[in-house]
């Protein structure tokens, strides 16, 4: 079954991972700007990183027939450094017209400090100024509820924001309700250790309903599964969900959200030799 991975840090994964995702049905993914595993000492390296996200990774993905999209920002794990944040944000506009850039992300909060909130607001201003969609990270630690609440309140106070163009990611049982009831999209990340198992994700979807919910692998350089979504689909089948219900969560919902960007398409990708690399079809054709 075809699927779209809404959140996969492929810059930290191997070519074999791309192939495994293609073999299991992945037709498109989005690769949000991430933390390098250490705090960077200056903004100088971000030009190379944004080049990788907008030029290198789309070509790696195209070789196996996957469309690669990205979101640009300074990740929340480094957002407490205000001077670094200002310098990185200043660099972003010149990359926003690249064909695989969908918006600003993943922005948000990590330790929920005043500096992180200020950097989050700077990213919102950037997104509004350039009419960009937004992908938001929420804290993974004990500050999950507090951080999500502050993010939602900040967005609701900002009269320039359209909730329907924002996905708030890493939702859990105690935060998904406040995300959905305020009109945002909710993301559930399937991660073997620190996030949500397929079983928990399905529990959440059964309680909240399938509307405006997407799942993703959030695979990165840590212990994670690039094929977490097909494993999630298998678990849905075990629990007797229909193929139509599974498809809505892993393909139709992410396609509906991402299609708000005129750059998003599911037409055939072309590899570096100019050959069509894999079959796919426009939305609604299946």
Coordinates of N, CA, C and O in Angstrom, one line a residue, residues 171-248:
X171 N 2.2 14.5 18.7 CA 1.1 14.5 19.6 C 1.0 13.2 20.4 O 1.4 12.1 19.9
X172 N 0.5 13.3 21.6 CA 0.3 12.1 22.5 C -1.1 12.1 23.0 O -1.9 13.1 22.8
X173 N -1.4 11.2 23.9 CA -2.8 11.0 24.4 C -3.3 12.3 25.0 O -4.5 12.6 24.9
X174 N -2.4 13.0 25.8 CA -2.9 14.1 26.6 C -2.8 15.4 25.8 O -3.1 16.5 26.4
X175 N -2.3 15.4 24.6 CA -2.2 16.7 23.8 C -3.0 16.7 22.5 O -3.3 17.8 22.0
X176 N -3.3 15.5 22.0 CA -4.0 15.5 20.7 C -5.3 16.2 20.7 O -5.7 16.8 19.7
X177 N -6.0 16.2 21.8 CA -7.3 16.8 21.9 C -7.2 18.3 21.7 O -8.0 18.9 20.9
X178 N -6.3 18.9 22.4 CA -6.2 20.4 22.3 C -5.7 20.8 20.9 O -6.1 21.9 20.4
X179 N -5.0 20.0 20.3 CA -4.5 20.3 18.9 C -5.7 20.3 17.9 O -5.9 21.2 17.2
X180 N -6.4 19.2 18.0 CA -7.5 19.0 17.0 C -8.7 20.0 17.2 O -9.3 20.5 16.3
X181 N -9.0 20.2 18.5 CA -10.2 21.0 18.8 C -10.0 22.5 18.4 O -11.0 23.2 18.2
X182 N -8.7 22.9 18.2 CA -8.4 24.3 17.8 C -8.2 24.4 16.3 O -7.7 25.4 15.9
X183 N -8.4 23.3 15.6 CA -8.4 23.4 14.1 C -7.1 23.1 13.5 O -7.0 23.1 12.2
X184 N -6.1 22.7 14.3 CA -4.8 22.3 13.7 C -4.8 20.8 13.2 O -5.6 20.0 13.6
X185 N -3.8 20.5 12.4 CA -3.6 19.1 12.1 C -2.7 18.5 13.2 O -1.8 19.2 13.7
X186 N -2.9 17.2 13.5 CA -2.1 16.6 14.5 C -1.2 15.5 13.8 O -1.7 14.7 13.0
X187 N 0.1 15.5 14.3 CA 1.0 14.4 13.8 C 1.3 13.5 14.9 O 1.5 13.9 16.1
X188 N 1.3 12.2 14.6 CA 1.8 11.2 15.6 C 3.0 10.5 15.1 O 3.0 10.0 14.0
X189 N 4.1 10.5 15.9 CA 5.4 9.9 15.4 C 5.5 8.6 16.0 O 5.4 8.3 17.2
X190 N 5.9 7.6 15.1 CA 6.0 6.2 15.5 C 7.5 5.9 15.7 O 8.3 5.8 14.8
X191 N 7.9 5.8 17.0 CA 9.3 5.7 17.3 C 9.5 4.6 18.3 O 8.7 4.5 19.3
X192 N 10.6 3.8 18.2 CA 10.7 2.6 19.0 C 10.9 2.9 20.5 O 10.7 2.0 21.3
X193 N 11.4 4.1 20.9 CA 11.8 4.3 22.3 C 11.1 5.4 22.9 O 10.3 5.3 23.9
X194 N 11.3 6.6 22.4 CA 10.8 7.8 23.1 C 9.5 8.4 22.7 O 9.1 9.4 23.3
X195 N 8.9 7.9 21.6 CA 7.6 8.5 21.2 C 6.5 7.5 21.3 O 6.3 6.9 22.3
X196 N 5.7 7.2 20.2 CA 4.5 6.5 20.3 C 4.6 5.2 19.5 O 5.1 5.2 18.4
X197 N 4.2 4.1 20.1 CA 4.2 2.8 19.4 C 3.0 2.7 18.4 O 2.0 3.5 18.6
X198 N 3.0 1.8 17.4 CA 1.8 1.7 16.6 C 0.5 1.4 17.4 O -0.5 1.9 17.0
X199 N 0.6 0.6 18.4 CA -0.5 0.3 19.2 C -1.1 1.5 19.9 O -2.4 1.8 19.8
X200 N -0.3 2.3 20.5 CA -0.8 3.6 21.1 C -1.3 4.5 20.0 O -2.4 5.2 20.3
X201 N -0.7 4.6 18.9 CA -1.2 5.5 17.8 C -2.6 5.1 17.4 O -3.4 6.0 17.2
X202 N -2.8 3.8 17.2 CA -4.1 3.4 16.8 C -5.2 3.6 17.9 O -6.3 4.0 17.6
X203 N -4.8 3.4 19.1 CA -5.7 3.7 20.2 C -6.1 5.2 20.1 O -7.3 5.5 20.3
X204 N -5.2 6.1 19.9 CA -5.5 7.5 19.8 C -6.4 7.8 18.7 O -7.3 8.6 18.8
X205 N -6.1 7.2 17.5 CA -7.0 7.4 16.3 C -8.4 6.9 16.5 O -9.4 7.5 16.1
X206 N -8.5 5.8 17.2 CA -9.8 5.2 17.4 C -10.6 6.1 18.4 O -11.8 6.2 18.2
X207 N -10.0 6.8 19.3 CA -10.7 7.7 20.2 C -11.0 9.0 19.6 O -12.1 9.6 19.7
X208 N -10.0 9.6 18.8 CA -10.2 10.9 18.3 C -10.9 10.9 16.9 O -11.3 12.0 16.5
X209 N -10.9 9.8 16.2 CA -11.3 9.8 14.8 C -10.2 10.1 13.9 O -9.1 10.5 14.3
X210 N -10.4 9.8 12.5 CA -9.3 9.9 11.6 C -9.1 11.2 11.0 O -8.1 11.4 10.2
X211 N -9.9 12.2 11.2 CA -9.8 13.5 10.5 C -8.6 14.3 11.1 O -8.4 14.4 12.3
X212 N -7.9 14.9 10.1 CA -6.7 15.8 10.4 C -5.7 15.1 11.3 O -5.0 15.8 12.1
X213 N -5.4 13.8 11.1 CA -4.4 13.1 11.8 C -3.5 12.4 10.8 O -3.9 11.8 9.9
X214 N -2.1 12.6 11.0 CA -1.1 11.9 10.1 C -0.2 11.2 11.0 O 0.0 11.5 12.2
X215 N 0.5 10.2 10.5 CA 1.5 9.4 11.2 C 2.8 9.6 10.4 O 2.8 9.8 9.2
X216 N 3.9 9.4 11.1 CA 5.2 9.5 10.5 C 6.2 8.6 11.3 O 6.0 8.2 12.4
X217 N 7.4 8.3 10.6 CA 8.4 7.5 11.3 C 9.3 8.4 12.2 O 9.9 7.9 13.1
X218 N 9.5 9.7 11.8 CA 10.5 10.6 12.5 C 11.8 9.9 12.5 O 12.6 10.2 13.4
X219 N 12.2 9.1 11.5 CA 13.5 8.4 11.6 C 14.6 9.5 11.5 O 14.5 10.5 10.8
X220 N 15.6 9.2 12.2 CA 16.8 10.1 12.3 C 18.0 9.3 12.5 O 18.1 8.1 12.3
X221 N 19.1 9.9 13.1 CA 20.3 9.2 13.3 C 20.3 8.4 14.6 O 21.2 7.7 15.0
X222 N 19.2 8.5 15.4 CA 19.0 7.7 16.6 C 18.3 6.3 16.2 O 18.0 6.1 15.1
X223 N 18.1 5.5 17.3 CA 17.4 4.3 17.0 C 16.0 4.6 16.5 O 15.1 5.2 17.2
X224 N 15.7 4.2 15.3 CA 14.4 4.6 14.7 C 14.2 3.7 13.4 O 15.1 3.0 13.0
X225 N 12.9 3.7 12.9 CA 12.5 2.7 11.9 C 12.0 3.5 10.7 O 10.9 4.0 10.7
X226 N 12.8 3.5 9.6 CA 12.3 4.2 8.4 C 11.0 3.6 7.8 O 10.2 4.3 7.1
X227 N 10.8 2.3 8.1 CA 9.5 1.6 7.6 C 8.5 1.5 8.8 O 7.8 0.5 8.8
X228 N 8.5 2.5 9.7 CA 7.5 2.4 10.8 C 6.1 2.5 10.3 O 5.2 2.0 10.9
X229 N 5.9 3.2 9.2 CA 4.5 3.4 8.7 C 3.9 2.1 8.2 O 2.8 1.7 8.5
X230 N 4.6 1.3 7.3 CA 4.0 0.0 6.9 C 3.8 -0.9 8.1 O 2.9 -1.7 8.1
X231 N 4.7 -0.8 9.1 CA 4.4 -1.6 10.4 C 3.2 -1.1 11.1 O 2.4 -1.9 11.6
X232 N 2.9 0.2 11.1 CA 1.7 0.7 11.6 C 0.5 0.2 10.9 O -0.5 -0.2 11.4
X233 N 0.6 0.2 9.5 CA -0.5 -0.3 8.7 C -0.8 -1.8 9.0 O -2.0 -2.2 9.0
X234 N 0.3 -2.6 9.2 CA 0.1 -4.0 9.5 C -0.7 -4.1 10.8 O -1.6 -5.0 11.0
X235 N -0.3 -3.3 11.8 CA -1.0 -3.4 13.1 C -2.5 -3.0 12.9 O -3.4 -3.5 13.6
X236 N -2.8 -2.0 12.1 CA -4.2 -1.6 11.8 C -5.0 -2.8 11.2 O -6.1 -3.1 11.6
X237 N -4.3 -3.5 10.3 CA -5.0 -4.7 9.8 C -5.2 -5.8 10.8 O -6.3 -6.4 10.9
X238 N -4.3 -6.0 11.7 CA -4.5 -6.9 12.8 C -5.7 -6.6 13.7 O -6.3 -7.4 14.2
X239 N -5.9 -5.3 13.8 CA -7.1 -4.8 14.6 C -8.3 -4.6 13.7 O -9.3 -4.0 14.2
X240 N -8.3 -5.2 12.5 CA -9.5 -5.3 11.7 C -10.0 -4.0 11.1 O -11.2 -3.8 10.8
X241 N -9.1 -3.0 11.0 CA -9.4 -1.8 10.3 C -9.4 -2.1 8.8 O -8.6 -2.9 8.3
X242 N -10.3 -1.4 8.0 CA -10.4 -1.6 6.6 C -9.2 -1.0 5.9 O -8.5 -0.1 6.4
X243 N -9.0 -1.5 4.6 CA -7.9 -0.9 3.8 C -8.2 0.5 3.5 O -7.3 1.4 3.4
X244 N -9.5 0.9 3.4 CA -9.8 2.3 3.1 C -9.5 3.2 4.3 O -9.0 4.3 4.2
X245 N -9.7 2.7 5.5 CA -9.3 3.4 6.7 C -7.8 3.6 6.9 O -7.3 4.7 7.2
X246 N -7.1 2.5 6.6 CA -5.6 2.6 6.6 C -5.1 3.6 5.6 O -4.3 4.5 6.0
X247 N -5.6 3.5 4.4 CA -5.2 4.5 3.4 C -5.5 5.9 3.7 O -4.7 6.8 3.4
X248 N -6.6 6.2 4.4 CA -6.9 7.6 4.8 C -5.8 8.1 5.7 O -5.4 9.3 5.5

